Short mmCIF file of C-alpha atoms and ligand atoms in Angstrom, two decimals:
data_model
loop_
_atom_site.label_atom_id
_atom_site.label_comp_id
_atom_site.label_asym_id
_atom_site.label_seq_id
_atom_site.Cartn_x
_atom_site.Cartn_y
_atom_site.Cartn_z
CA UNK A 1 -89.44 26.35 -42.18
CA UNK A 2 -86.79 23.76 -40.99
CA UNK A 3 -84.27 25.17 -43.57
CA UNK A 4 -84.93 28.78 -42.99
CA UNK A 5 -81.93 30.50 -42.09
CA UNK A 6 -80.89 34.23 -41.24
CA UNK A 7 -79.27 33.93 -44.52
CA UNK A 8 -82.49 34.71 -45.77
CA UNK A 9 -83.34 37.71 -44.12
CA UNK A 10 -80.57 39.89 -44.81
CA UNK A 11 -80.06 41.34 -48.19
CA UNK A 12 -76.60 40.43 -49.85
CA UNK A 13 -74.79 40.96 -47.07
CA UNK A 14 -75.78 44.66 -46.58
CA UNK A 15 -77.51 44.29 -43.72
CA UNK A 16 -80.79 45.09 -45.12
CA UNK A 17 -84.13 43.14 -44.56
CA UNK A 18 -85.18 41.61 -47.72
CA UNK A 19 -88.12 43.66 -49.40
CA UNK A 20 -89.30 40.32 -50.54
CA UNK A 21 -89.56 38.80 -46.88
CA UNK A 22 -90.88 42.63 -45.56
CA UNK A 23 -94.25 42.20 -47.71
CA UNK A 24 -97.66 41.06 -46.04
CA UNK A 25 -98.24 38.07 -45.59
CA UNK A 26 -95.71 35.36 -45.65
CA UNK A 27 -93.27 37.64 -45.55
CA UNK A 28 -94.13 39.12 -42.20
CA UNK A 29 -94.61 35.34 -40.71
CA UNK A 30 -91.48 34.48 -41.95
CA UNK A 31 -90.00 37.73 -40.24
CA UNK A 32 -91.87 36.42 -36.90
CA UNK A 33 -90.16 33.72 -36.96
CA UNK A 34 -86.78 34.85 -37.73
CA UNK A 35 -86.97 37.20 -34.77
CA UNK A 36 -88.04 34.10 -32.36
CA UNK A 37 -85.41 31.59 -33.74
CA UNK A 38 -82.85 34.53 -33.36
CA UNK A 39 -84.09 35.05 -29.20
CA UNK A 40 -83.42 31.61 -28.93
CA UNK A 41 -80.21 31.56 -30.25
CA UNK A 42 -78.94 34.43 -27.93
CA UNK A 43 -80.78 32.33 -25.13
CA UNK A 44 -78.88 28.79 -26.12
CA UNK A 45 -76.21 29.49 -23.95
CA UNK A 46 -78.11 30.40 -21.19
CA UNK A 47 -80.46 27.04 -21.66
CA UNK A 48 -77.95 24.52 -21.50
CA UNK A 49 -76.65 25.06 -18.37
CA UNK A 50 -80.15 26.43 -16.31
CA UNK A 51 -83.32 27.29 -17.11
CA UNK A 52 -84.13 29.00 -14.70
CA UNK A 53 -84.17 32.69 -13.08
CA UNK A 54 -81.56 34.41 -10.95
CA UNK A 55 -82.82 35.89 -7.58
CA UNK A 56 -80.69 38.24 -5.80
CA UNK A 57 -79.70 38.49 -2.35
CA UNK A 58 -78.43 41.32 -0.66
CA UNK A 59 -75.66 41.22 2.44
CA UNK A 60 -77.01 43.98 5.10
CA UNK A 61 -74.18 44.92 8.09
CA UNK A 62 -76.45 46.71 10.98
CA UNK A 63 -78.12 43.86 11.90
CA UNK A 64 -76.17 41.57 9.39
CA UNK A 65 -78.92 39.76 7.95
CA UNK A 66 -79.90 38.69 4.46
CA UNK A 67 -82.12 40.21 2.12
CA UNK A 68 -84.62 38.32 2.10
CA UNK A 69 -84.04 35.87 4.42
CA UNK A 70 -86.13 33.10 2.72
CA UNK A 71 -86.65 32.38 -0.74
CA UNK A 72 -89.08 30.00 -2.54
CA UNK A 73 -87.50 29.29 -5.75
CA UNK A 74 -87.52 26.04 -8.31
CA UNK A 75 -85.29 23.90 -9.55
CA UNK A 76 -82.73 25.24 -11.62
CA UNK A 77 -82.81 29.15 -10.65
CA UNK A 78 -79.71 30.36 -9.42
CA UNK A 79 -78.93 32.84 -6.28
CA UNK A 80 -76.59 35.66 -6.40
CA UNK A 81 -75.48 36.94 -3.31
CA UNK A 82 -74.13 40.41 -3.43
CA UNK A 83 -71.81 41.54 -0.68
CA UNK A 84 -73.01 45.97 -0.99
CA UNK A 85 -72.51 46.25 2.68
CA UNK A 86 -69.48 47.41 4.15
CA UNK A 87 -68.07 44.25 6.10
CA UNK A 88 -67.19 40.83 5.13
CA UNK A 89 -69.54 38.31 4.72
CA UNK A 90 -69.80 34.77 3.42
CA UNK A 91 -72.56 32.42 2.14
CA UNK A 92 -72.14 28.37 3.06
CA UNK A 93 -74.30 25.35 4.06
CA UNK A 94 -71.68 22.62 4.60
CA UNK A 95 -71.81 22.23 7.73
CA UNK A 96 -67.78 21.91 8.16
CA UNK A 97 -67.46 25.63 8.25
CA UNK A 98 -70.88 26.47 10.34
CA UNK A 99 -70.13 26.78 14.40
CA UNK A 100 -73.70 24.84 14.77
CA UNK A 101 -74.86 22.10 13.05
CA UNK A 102 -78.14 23.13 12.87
CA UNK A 103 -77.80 26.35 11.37
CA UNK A 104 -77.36 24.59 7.61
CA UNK A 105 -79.00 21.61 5.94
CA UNK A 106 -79.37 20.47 2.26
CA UNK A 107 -81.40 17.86 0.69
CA UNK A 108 -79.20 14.74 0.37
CA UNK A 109 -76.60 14.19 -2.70
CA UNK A 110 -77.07 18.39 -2.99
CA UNK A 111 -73.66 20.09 -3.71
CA UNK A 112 -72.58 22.22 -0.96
CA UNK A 113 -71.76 25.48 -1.69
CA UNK A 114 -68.96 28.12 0.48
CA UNK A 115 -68.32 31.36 -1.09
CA UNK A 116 -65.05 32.02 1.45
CA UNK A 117 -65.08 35.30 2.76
CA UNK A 118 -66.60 38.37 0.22
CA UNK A 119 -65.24 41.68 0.54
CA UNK A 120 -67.74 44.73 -0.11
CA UNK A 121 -68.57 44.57 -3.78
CA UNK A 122 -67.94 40.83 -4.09
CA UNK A 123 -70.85 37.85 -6.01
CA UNK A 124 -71.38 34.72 -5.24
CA UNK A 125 -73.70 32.10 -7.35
CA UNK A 126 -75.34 28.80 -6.69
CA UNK A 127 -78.11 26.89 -8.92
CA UNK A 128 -80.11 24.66 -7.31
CA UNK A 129 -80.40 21.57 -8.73
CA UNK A 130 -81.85 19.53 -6.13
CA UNK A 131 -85.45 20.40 -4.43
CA UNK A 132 -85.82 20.66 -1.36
CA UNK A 133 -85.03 22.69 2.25
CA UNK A 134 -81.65 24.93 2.03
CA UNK A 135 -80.31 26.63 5.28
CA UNK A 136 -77.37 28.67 5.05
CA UNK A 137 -75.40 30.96 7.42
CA UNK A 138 -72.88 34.17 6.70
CA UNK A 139 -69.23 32.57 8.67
CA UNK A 140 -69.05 35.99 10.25
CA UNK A 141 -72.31 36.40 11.81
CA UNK A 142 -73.81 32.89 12.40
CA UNK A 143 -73.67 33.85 15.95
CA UNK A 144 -75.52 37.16 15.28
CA UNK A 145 -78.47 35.18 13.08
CA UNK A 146 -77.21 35.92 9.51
CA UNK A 147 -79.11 32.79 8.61
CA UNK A 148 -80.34 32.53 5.40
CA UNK A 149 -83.19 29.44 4.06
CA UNK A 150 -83.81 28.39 0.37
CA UNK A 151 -86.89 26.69 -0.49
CA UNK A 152 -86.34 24.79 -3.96
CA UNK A 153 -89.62 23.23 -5.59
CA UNK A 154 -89.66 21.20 -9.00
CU1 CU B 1 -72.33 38.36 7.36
#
């Protein structure tokens, strides 16, 4: 098994699946596990930088709010917000760029995260690496409660 390779699957280069691997039996296994060691190839990428999922949230004009507004997620899923409203609208917990304090908090040694203004049609992504309590606010409607919170367990 550890010296398996795709090499073996394909026939001469043609593209074909052996008709040696194809028969019952061992053949099949061996098949089985081509097709699992060939997922987790096209998932390497993904692995080494997070394991986790990606949640979407939405930006929402009339009221400007978040959607959802809170999120439980774990360690090492990432958050895309997605500006499909009309308006600008922003995603940031440092609290540098929120009008009140209290509006934003991250768990300690966290990397803060500011998206700067998103036009209509514009991403953002964070992973959170830290666990913890996350409270974030859109720059152009803190003051109308576009407050968004981000609950990261291990
Ligand atoms: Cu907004």
């Amino acid at each position: 098994m550890s010296c398996f390779t795709l090499e073996h699957l394909v026939d001469g280069g043609r593209g074909r699946l052996s008709r040696r691997l194809v028969t019952p039996g061992l053949g099949l296994w061996t098949l089985g596990l081509a097709l699992v060691g060939a997922g987790m190839l096209v998932a390497g990428a993904r692995m080494a930088s997070a394991a986790g999922q990606t949640v979407t949230v939405k930006m929402q004009d009339t009221p400007p709010r978040f959607l959802p507004e809170k999120l439980r997620i774990k360690v090492g899923d990432t958050i895309e917000w997605v500006n499909d409203a009309g308006t600008i609208h922003s995603v940031t917990d440092d609290p540098q760029n929120a009008q009140r304090a209290a509006d934003v908090s991250a768990p300690a040694g966290a990397a803060l995260f500011n998206s700067g203004f998103m036009p209509p049609g514009a991403k953002f992504s964070y992973t959170f690496t830290m666990p913890g309590h996350y409270k974030y606010v859109c720059v152009p409607h803190e003051q109308d409660d576009m407050i968004g919170e981000v609950d990261v367990t291990k």
